[in-house]
PDB file of C-alpha atoms in Angstrom:
ATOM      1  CA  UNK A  79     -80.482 -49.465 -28.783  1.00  0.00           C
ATOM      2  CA  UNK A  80     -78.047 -46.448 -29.066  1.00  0.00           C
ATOM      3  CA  UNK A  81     -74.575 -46.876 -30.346  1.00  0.00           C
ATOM      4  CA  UNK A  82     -71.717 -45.414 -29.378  1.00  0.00           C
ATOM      5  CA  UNK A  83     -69.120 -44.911 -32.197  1.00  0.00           C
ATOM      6  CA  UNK A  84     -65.472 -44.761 -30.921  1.00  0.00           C
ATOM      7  CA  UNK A  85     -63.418 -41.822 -32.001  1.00  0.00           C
ATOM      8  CA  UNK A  86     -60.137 -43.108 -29.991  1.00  0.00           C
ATOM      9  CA  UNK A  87     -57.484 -44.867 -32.201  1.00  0.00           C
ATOM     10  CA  UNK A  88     -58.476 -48.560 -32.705  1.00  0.00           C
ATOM     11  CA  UNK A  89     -56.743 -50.978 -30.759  1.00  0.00           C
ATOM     12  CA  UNK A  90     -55.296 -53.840 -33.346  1.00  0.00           C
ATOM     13  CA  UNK A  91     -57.575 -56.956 -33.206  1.00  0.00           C
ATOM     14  CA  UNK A  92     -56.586 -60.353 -31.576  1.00  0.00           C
ATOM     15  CA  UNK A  93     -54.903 -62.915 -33.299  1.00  0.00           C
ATOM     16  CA  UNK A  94     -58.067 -65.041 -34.825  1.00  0.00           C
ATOM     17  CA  UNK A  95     -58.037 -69.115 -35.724  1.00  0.00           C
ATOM     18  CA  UNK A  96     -60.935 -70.669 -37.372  1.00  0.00           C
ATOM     19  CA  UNK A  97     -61.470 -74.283 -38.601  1.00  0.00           C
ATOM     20  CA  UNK A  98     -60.359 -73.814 -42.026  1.00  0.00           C
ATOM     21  CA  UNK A  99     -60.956 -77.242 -43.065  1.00  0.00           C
ATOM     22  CA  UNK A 100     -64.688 -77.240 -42.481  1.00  0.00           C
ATOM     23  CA  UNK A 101     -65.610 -74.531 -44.304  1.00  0.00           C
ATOM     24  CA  UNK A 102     -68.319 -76.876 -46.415  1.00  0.00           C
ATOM     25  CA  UNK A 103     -71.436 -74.457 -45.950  1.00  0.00           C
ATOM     26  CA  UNK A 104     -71.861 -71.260 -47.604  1.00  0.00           C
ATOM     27  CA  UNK A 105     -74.175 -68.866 -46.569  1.00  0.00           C
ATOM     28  CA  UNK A 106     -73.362 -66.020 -48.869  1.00  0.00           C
ATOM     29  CA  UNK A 107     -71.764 -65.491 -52.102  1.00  0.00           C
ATOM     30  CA  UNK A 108     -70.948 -61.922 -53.637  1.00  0.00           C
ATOM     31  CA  UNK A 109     -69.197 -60.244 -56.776  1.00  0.00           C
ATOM     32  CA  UNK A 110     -66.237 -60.966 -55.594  1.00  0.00           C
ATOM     33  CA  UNK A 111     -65.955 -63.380 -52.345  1.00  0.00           C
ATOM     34  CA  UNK A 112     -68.155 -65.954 -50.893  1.00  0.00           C
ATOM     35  CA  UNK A 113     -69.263 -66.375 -47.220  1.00  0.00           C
ATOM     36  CA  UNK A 114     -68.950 -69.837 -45.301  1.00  0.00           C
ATOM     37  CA  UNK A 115     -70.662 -71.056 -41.733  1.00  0.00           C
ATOM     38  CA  UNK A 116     -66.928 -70.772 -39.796  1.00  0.00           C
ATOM     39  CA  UNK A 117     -65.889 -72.268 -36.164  1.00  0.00           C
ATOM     40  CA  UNK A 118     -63.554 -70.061 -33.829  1.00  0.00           C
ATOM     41  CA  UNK A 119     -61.270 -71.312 -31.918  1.00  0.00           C
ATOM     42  CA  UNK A 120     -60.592 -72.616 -29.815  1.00  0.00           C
ATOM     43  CA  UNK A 121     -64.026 -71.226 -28.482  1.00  0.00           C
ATOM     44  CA  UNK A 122     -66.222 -73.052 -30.938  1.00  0.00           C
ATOM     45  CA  UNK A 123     -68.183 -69.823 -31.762  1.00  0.00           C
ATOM     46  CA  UNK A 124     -70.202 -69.407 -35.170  1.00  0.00           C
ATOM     47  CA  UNK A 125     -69.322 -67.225 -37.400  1.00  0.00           C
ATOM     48  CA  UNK A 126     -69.570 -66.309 -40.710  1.00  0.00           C
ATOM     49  CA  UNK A 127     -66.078 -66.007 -42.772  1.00  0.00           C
ATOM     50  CA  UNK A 128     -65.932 -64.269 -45.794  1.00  0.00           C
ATOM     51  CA  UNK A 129     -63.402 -65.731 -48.378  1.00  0.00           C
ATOM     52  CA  UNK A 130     -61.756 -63.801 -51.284  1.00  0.00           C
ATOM     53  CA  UNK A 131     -59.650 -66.038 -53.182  1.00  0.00           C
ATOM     54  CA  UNK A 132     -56.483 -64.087 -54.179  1.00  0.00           C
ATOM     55  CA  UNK A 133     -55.767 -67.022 -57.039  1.00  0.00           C
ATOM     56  CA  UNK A 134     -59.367 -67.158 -58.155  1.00  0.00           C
ATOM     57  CA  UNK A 135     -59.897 -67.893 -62.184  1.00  0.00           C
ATOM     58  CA  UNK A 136     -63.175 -67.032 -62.551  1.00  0.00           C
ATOM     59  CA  UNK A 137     -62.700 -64.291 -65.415  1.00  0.00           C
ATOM     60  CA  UNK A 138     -65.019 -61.385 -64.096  1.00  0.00           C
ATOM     61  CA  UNK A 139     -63.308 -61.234 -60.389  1.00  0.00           C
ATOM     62  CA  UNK A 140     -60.152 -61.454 -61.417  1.00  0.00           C
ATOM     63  CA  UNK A 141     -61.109 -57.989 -63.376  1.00  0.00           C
ATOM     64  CA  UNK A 142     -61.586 -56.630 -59.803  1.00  0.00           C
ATOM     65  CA  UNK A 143     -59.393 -58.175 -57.467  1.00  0.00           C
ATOM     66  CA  UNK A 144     -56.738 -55.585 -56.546  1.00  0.00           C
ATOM     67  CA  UNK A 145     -60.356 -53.512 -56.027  1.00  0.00           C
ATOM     68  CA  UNK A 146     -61.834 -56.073 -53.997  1.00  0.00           C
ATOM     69  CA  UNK A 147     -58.781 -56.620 -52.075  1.00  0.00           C
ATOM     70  CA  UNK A 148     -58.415 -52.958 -51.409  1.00  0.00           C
ATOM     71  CA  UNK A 149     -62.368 -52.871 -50.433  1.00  0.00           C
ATOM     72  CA  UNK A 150     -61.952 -55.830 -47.825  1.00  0.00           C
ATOM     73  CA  UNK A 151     -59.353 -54.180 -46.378  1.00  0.00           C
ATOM     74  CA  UNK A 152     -61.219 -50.999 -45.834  1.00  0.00           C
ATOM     75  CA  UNK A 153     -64.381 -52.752 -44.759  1.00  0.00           C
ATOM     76  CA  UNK A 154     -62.477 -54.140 -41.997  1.00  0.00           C
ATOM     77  CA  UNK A 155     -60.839 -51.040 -40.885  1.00  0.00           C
ATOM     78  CA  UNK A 156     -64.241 -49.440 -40.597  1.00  0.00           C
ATOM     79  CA  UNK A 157     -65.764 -51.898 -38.550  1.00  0.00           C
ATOM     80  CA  UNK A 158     -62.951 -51.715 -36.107  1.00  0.00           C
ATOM     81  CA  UNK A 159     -63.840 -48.372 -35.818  1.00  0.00           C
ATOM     82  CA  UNK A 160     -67.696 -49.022 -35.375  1.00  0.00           C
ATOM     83  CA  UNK A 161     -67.526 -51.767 -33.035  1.00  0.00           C
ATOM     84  CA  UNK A 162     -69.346 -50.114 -29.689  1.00  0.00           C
ATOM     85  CA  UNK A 163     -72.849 -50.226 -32.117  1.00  0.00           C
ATOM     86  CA  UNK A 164     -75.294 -53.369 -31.867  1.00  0.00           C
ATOM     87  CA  UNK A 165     -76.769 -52.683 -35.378  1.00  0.00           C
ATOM     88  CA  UNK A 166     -73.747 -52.779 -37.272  1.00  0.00           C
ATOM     89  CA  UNK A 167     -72.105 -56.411 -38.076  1.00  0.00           C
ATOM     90  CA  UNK A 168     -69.397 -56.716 -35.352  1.00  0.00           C
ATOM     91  CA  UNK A 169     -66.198 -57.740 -36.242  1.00  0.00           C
ATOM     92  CA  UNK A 170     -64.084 -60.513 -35.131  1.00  0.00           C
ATOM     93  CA  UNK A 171     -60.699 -60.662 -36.862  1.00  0.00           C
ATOM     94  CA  UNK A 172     -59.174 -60.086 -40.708  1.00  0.00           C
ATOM     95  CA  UNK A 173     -56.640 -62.261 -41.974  1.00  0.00           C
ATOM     96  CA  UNK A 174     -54.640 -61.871 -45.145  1.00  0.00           C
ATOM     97  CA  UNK A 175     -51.839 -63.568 -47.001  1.00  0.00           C
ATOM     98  CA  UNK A 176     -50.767 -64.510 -50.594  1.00  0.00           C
ATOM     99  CA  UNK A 177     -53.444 -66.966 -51.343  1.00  0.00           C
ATOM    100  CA  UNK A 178     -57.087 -64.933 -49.478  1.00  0.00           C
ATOM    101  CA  UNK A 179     -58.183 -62.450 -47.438  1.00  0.00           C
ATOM    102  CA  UNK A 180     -60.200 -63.682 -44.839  1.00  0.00           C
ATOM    103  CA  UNK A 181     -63.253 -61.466 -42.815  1.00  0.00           C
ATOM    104  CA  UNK A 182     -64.712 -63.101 -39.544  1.00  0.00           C
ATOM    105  CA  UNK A 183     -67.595 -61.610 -38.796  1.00  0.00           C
ATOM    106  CA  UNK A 184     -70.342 -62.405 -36.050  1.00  0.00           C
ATOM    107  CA  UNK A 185     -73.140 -64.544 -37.642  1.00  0.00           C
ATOM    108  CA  UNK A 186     -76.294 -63.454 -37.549  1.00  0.00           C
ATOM    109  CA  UNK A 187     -78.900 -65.980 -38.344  1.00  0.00           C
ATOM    110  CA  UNK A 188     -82.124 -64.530 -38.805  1.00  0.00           C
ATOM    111  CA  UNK A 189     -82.190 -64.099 -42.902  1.00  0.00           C
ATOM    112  CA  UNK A 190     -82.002 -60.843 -44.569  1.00  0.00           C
ATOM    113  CA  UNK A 191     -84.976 -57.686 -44.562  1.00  0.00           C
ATOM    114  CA  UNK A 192     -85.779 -58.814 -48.396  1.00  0.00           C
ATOM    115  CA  UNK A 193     -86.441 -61.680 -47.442  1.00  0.00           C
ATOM    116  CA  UNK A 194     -89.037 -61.284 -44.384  1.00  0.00           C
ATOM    117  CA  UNK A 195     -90.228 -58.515 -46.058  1.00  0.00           C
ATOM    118  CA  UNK A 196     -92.029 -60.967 -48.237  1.00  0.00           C
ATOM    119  CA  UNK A 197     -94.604 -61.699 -45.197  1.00  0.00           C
ATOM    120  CA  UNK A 198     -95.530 -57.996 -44.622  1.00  0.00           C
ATOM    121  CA  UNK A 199     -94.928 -55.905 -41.752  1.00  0.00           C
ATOM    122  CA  UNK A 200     -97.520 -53.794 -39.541  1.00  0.00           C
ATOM    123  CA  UNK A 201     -96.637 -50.241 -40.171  1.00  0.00           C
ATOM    124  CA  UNK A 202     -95.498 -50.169 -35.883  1.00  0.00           C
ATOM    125  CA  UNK A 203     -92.897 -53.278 -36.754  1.00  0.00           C
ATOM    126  CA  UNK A 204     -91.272 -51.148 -39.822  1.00  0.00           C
ATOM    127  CA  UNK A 205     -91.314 -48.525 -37.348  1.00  0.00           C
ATOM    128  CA  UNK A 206     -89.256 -50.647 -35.016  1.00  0.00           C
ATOM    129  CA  UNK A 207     -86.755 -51.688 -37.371  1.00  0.00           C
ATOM    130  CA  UNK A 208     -86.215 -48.387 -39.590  1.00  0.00           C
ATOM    131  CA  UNK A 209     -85.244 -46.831 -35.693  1.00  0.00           C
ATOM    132  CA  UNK A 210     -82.706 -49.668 -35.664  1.00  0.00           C
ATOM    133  CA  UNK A 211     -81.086 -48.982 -39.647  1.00  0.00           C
ATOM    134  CA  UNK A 212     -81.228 -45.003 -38.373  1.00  0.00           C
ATOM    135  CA  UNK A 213     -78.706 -45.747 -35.412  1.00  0.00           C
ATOM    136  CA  UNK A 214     -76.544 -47.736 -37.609  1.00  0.00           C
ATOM    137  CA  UNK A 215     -76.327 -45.065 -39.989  1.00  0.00           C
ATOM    138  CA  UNK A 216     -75.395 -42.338 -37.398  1.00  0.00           C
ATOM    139  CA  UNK A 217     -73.151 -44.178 -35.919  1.00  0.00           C
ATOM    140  CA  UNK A 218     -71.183 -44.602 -39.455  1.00  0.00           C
ATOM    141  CA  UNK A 219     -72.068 -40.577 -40.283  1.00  0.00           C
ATOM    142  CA  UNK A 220     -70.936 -39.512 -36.748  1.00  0.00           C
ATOM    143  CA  UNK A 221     -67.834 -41.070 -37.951  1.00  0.00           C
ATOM    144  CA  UNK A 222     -67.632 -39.484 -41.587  1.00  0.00           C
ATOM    145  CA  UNK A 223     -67.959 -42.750 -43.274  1.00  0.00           C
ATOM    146  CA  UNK A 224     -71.000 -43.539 -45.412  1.00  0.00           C
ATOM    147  CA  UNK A 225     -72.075 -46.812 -46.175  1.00  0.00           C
ATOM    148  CA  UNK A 226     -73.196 -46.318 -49.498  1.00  0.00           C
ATOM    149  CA  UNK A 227     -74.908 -49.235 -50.206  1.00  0.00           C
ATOM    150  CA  UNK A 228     -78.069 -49.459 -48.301  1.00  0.00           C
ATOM    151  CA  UNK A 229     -80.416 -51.960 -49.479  1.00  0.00           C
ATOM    152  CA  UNK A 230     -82.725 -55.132 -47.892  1.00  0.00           C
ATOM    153  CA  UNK A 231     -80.242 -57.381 -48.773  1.00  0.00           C
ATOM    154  CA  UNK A 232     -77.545 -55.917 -46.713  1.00  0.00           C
ATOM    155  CA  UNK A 233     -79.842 -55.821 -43.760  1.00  0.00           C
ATOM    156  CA  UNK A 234     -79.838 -59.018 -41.739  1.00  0.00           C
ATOM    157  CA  UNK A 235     -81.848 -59.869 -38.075  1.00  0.00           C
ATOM    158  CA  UNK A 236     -80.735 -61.781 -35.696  1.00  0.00           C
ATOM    159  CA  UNK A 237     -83.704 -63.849 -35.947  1.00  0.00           C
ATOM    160  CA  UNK A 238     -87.290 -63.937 -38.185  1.00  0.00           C
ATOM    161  CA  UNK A 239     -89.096 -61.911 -35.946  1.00  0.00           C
ATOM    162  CA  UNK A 240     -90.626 -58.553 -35.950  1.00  0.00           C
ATOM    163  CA  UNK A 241     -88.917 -58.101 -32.499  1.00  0.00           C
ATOM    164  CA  UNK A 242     -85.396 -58.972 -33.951  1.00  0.00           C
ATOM    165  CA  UNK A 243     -81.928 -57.042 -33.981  1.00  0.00           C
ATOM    166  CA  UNK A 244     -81.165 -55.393 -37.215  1.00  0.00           C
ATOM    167  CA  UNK A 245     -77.524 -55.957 -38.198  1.00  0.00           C
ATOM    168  CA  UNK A 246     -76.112 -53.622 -41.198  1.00  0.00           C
ATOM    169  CA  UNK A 247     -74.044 -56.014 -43.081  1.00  0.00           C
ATOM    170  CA  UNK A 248     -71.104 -55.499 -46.107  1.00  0.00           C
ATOM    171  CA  UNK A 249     -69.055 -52.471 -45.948  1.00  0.00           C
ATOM    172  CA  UNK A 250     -67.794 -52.891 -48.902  1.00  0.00           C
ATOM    173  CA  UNK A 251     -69.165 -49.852 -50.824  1.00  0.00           C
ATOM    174  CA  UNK A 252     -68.333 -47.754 -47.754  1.00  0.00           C
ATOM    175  CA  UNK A 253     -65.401 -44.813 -47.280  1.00  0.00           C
ATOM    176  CA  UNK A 254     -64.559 -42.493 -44.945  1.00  0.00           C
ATOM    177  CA  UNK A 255     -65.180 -39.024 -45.669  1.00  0.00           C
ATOM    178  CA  UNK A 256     -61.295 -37.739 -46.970  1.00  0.00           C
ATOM    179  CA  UNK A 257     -60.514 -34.144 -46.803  1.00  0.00           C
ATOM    180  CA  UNK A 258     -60.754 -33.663 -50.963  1.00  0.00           C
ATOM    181  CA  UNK A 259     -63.904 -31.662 -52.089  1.00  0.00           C
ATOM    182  CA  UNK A 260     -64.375 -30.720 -49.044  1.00  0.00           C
ATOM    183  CA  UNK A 261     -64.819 -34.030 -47.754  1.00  0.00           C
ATOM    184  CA  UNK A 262     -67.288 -35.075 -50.244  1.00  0.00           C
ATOM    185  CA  UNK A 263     -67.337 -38.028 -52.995  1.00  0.00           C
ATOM    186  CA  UNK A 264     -67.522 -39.114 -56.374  1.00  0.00           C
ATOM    187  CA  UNK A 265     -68.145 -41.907 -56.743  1.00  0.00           C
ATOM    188  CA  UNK A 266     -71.094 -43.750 -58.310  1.00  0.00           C
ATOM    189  CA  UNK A 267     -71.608 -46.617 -56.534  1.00  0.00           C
ATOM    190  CA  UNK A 268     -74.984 -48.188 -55.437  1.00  0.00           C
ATOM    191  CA  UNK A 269     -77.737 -50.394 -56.264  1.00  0.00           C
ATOM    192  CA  UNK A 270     -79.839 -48.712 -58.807  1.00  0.00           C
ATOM    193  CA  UNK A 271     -82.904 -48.440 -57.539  1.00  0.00           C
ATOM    194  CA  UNK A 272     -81.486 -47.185 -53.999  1.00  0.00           C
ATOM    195  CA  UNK A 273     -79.127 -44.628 -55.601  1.00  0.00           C
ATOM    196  CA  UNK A 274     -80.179 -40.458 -54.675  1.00  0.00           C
ATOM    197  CA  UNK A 275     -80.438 -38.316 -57.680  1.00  0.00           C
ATOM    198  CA  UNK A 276     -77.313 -36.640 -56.666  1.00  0.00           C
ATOM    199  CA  UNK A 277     -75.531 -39.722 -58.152  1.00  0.00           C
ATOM    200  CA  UNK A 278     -77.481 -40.039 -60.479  1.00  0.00           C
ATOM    201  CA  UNK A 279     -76.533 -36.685 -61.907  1.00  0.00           C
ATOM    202  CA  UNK A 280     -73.028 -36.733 -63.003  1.00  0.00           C
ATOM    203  CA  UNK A 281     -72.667 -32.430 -62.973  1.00  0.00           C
ATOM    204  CA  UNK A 282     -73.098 -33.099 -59.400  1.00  0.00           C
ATOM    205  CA  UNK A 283     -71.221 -36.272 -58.658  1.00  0.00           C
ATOM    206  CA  UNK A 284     -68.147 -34.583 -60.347  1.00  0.00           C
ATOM    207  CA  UNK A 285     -68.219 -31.395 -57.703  1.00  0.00           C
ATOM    208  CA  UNK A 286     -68.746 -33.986 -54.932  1.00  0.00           C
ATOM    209  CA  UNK A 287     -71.823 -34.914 -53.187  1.00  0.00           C
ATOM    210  CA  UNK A 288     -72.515 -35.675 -49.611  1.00  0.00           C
ATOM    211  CA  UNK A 289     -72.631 -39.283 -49.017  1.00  0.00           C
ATOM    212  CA  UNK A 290     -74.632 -39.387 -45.715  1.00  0.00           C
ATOM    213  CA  UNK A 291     -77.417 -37.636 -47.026  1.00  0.00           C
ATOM    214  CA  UNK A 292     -77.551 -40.391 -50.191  1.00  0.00           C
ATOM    215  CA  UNK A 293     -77.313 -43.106 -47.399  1.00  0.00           C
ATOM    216  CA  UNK A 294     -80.499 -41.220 -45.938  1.00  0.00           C
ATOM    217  CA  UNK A 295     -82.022 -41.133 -49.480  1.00  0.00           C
ATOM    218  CA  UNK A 296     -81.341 -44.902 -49.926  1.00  0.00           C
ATOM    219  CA  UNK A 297     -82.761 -45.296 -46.381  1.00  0.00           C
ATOM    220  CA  UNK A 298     -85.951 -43.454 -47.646  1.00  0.00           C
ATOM    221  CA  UNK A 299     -86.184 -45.816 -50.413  1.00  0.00           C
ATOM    222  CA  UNK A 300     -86.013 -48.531 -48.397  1.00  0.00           C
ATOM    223  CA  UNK A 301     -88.608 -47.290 -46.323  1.00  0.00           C
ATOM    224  CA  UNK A 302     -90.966 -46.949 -48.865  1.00  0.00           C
ATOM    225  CA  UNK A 303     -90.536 -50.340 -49.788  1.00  0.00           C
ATOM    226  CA  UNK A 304     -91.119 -52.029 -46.074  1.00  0.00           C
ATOM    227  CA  UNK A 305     -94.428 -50.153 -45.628  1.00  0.00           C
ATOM    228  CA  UNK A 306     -95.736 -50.698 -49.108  1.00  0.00           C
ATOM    229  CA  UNK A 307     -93.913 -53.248 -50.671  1.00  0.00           C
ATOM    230  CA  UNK A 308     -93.643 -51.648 -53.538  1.00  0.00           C
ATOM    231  CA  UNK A 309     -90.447 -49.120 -55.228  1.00  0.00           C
ATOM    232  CA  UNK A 310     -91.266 -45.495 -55.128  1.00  0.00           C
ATOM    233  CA  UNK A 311     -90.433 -45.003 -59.007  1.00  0.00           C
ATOM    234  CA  UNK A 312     -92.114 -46.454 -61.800  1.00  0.00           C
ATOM    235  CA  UNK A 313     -89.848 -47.427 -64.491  1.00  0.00           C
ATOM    236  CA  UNK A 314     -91.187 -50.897 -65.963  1.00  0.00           C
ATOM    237  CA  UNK A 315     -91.314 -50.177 -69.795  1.00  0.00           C
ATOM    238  CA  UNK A 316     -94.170 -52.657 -71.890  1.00  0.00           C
ATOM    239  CA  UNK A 317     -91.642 -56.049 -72.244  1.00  0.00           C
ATOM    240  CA  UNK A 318     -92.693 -56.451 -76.005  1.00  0.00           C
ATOM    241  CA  UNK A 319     -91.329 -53.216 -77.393  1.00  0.00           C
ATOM    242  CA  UNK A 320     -88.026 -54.511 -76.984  1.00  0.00           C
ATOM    243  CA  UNK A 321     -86.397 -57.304 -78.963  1.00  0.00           C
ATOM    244  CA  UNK A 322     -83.570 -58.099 -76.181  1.00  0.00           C
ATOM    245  CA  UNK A 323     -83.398 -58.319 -72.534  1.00  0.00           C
ATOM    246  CA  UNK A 324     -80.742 -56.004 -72.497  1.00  0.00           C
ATOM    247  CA  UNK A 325     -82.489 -53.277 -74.401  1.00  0.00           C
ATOM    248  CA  UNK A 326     -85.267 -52.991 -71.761  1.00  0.00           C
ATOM    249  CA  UNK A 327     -82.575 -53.396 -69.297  1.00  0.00           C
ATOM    250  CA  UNK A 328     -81.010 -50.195 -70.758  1.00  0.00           C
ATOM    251  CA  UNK A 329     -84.587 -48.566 -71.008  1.00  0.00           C
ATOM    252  CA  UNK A 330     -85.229 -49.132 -67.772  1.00  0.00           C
ATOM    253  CA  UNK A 331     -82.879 -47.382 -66.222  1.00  0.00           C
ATOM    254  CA  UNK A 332     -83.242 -44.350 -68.382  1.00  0.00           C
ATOM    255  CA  UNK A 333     -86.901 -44.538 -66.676  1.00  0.00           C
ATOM    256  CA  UNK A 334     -85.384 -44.962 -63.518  1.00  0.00           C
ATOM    257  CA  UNK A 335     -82.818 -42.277 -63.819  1.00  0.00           C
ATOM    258  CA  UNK A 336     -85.649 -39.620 -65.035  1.00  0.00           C
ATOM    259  CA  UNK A 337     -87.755 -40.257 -62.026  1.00  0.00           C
ATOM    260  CA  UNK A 338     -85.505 -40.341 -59.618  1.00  0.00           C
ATOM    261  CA  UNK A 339     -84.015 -36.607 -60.763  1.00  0.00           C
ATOM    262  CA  UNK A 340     -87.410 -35.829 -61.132  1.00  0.00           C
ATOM    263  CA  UNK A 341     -88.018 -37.119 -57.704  1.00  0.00           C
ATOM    264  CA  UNK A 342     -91.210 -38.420 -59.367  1.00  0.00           C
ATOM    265  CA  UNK A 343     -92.622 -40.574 -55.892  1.00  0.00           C
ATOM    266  CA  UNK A 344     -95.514 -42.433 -56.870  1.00  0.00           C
ATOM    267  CA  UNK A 345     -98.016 -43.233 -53.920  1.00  0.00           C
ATOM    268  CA  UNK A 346    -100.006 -46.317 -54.642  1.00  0.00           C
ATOM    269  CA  UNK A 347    -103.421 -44.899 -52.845  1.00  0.00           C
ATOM    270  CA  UNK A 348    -105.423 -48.302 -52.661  1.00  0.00           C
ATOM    271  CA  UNK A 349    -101.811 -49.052 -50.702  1.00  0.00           C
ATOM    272  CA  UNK A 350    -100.886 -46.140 -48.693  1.00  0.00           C
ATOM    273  CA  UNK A 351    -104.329 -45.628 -47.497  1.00  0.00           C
ATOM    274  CA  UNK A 352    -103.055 -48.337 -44.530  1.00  0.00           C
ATOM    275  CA  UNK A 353    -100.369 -45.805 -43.658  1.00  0.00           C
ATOM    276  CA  UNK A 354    -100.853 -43.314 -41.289  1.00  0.00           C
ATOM    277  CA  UNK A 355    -100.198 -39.399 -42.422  1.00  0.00           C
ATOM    278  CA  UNK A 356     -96.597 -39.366 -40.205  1.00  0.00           C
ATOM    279  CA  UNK A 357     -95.000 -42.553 -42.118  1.00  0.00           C
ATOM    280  CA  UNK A 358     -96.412 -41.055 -45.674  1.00  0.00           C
ATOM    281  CA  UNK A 359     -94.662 -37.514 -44.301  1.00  0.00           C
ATOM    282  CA  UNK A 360     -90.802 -39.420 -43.434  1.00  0.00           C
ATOM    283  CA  UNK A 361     -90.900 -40.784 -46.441  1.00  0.00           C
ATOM    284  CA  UNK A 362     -91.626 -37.496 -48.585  1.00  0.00           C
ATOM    285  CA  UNK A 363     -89.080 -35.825 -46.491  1.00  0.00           C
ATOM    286  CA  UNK A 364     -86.481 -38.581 -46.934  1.00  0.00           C
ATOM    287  CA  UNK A 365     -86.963 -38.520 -50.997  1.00  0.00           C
ATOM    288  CA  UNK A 366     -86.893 -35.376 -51.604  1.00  0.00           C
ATOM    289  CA  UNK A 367     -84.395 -34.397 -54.432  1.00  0.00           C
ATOM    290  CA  UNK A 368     -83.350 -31.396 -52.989  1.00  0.00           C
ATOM    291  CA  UNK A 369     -80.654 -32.174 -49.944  1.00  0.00           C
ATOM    292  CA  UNK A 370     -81.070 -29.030 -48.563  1.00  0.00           C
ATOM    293  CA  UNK A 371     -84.857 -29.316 -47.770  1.00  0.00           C
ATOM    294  CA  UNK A 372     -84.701 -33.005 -47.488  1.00  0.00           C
ATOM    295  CA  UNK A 373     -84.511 -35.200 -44.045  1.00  0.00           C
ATOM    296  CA  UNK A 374     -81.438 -36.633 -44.759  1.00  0.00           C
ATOM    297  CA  UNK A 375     -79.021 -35.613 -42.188  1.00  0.00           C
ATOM    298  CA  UNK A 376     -77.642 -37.679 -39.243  1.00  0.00           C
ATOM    299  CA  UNK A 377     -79.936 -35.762 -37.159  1.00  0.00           C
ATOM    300  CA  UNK A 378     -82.457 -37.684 -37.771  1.00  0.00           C
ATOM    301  CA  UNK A 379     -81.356 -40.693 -36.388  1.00  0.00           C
TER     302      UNK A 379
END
């Protein structure tokens, strides 16, 4: 199960043809790109190829594109660097010219965690796959990168079973650690409910925070949710004191953003009873607000 990131200079990747005119089923679509079912050749492999159209005219990616671009380009310079680990998406080949840049990527068919996490796992299946998500994430800290964007949806399995791969898919969010601020970062990027307080906080984004430990925050999140199915922060305001969707949109991340500084957890008891004392504990020591006594190193892994 162990990975073993490279630290040698990656080798450029081989030249890469797919089928590009039977690209008819998509099995993704993001912000800014959409993901087909893809044939290699002249192998006939599967894979998945992920499309950003350089002359789209949809309005809101075209606000992004020279972003997106940029971000594609990273993502696939980081998974060259992280092919030797299983539980990381394995690249095949990146293509670019005027029109698209193209991503061909392994497929992995099993459906995302969000979704099977709709069936409920036994507390010794989460166990199996959290070990998996840990080695992916050491294998990206080991590196200095951090993924930044750890969530169920960006967690595929090679197939829907409890004894599946895990595969940590879209790199998009991620960056390697650069020598500024002492190689720490800025930005605040995430999925809200998966984002550590020190994002959160923008005093302490703007000296730099460290982005493994908010991967391992994100990780603890998504921990709490496999064993309990529920988020670890309440932050649903009544629906009826608003008058728009948008105010208790706004609301509700003001709730969000106060519990997560305050590192307010809340343990469902009628729910965590089913839990055994050393899940509850991993979880409490990965959301802890405080990185310093917090789990949320690459040691851990």
């Amino acid at each position: 199960m162990g990975c073993g990131a490279s630290t040698s200079p990656t080798p450029a990747m081989p030249d890469v043809r797919y089928d590009a005119s039977n690209l008819a089923t998509r099995i993704g679509s993001g912000a800014s790109c959409d993901v087909f079912l893809g044939t290699l050749l002249p192998s006939g492999e599967q894979v998945a190829v992920k499309l950003l159209d350089k002359l789209t005219t949809n309005p809101k990616r075209r606000a992004v594109l020279a972003e997106d671009i940029e971000g594609a380009r990273t993502e696939a310079a980081l998974l060259k660097q992280l092919q030797d680990c299983s539980h990381i998406v394995r690249l095949v080949g990146f293509l670019e010219d005027d029109k698209k840049a193209v991503t061909v990527l392994e497929l992995v068919s099993g459906g995302d965690l969000l979704t099977a996490m709709e069936q409920g796992y036994r507390e010794d299946d989460v166990k199996r796959l959290f070990a998996q998500i840990l080695v992916a994430l050491s294998a990206c800290h080991e590196l200095g990168i951090a993924h930044r964007d750890i969530k169920p949806e960006n967690i595929l399995l090679s197939r829907p079973r409890t004894d599946a791969r895990v595969v940590v898919v879209d790199l998009g969010f991620a960056k390697m650690r650069s020598k500024g601020l002492r190689g720490r970062f800025t930005s605040n990027l995430g999925s809200p409910m998966y984002k550590a307080p020190e994002i959160w906080d923008r005093d302490v984004r703007a000296r730099g925070y460290d982005g493994a430990a908010s991967d391992m925050w994100s990780a603890g999140v998504l921990l709490f949710l496999m064993l309990s199915g529920q988020f670890p922060f309440r932050c649903q305001p009544a629906m009826k004191a608003f008058k728009s969707a948008r105010d208790y949109a706004r609301m509700q991340r003001k709730l969000l953003r106060t519990a997560v500084l305050a590192g307010d957890v809340h343990f469902d008891e009628a729910v965590w009873a089913d839990v055994s004392p050393a899940g509850r504990a991993l979880v409490s020591s990965l959301l802890r607000t405080d990185v310093r006594k917090a789990l949320r190193g690459p040691m851990l892994a």
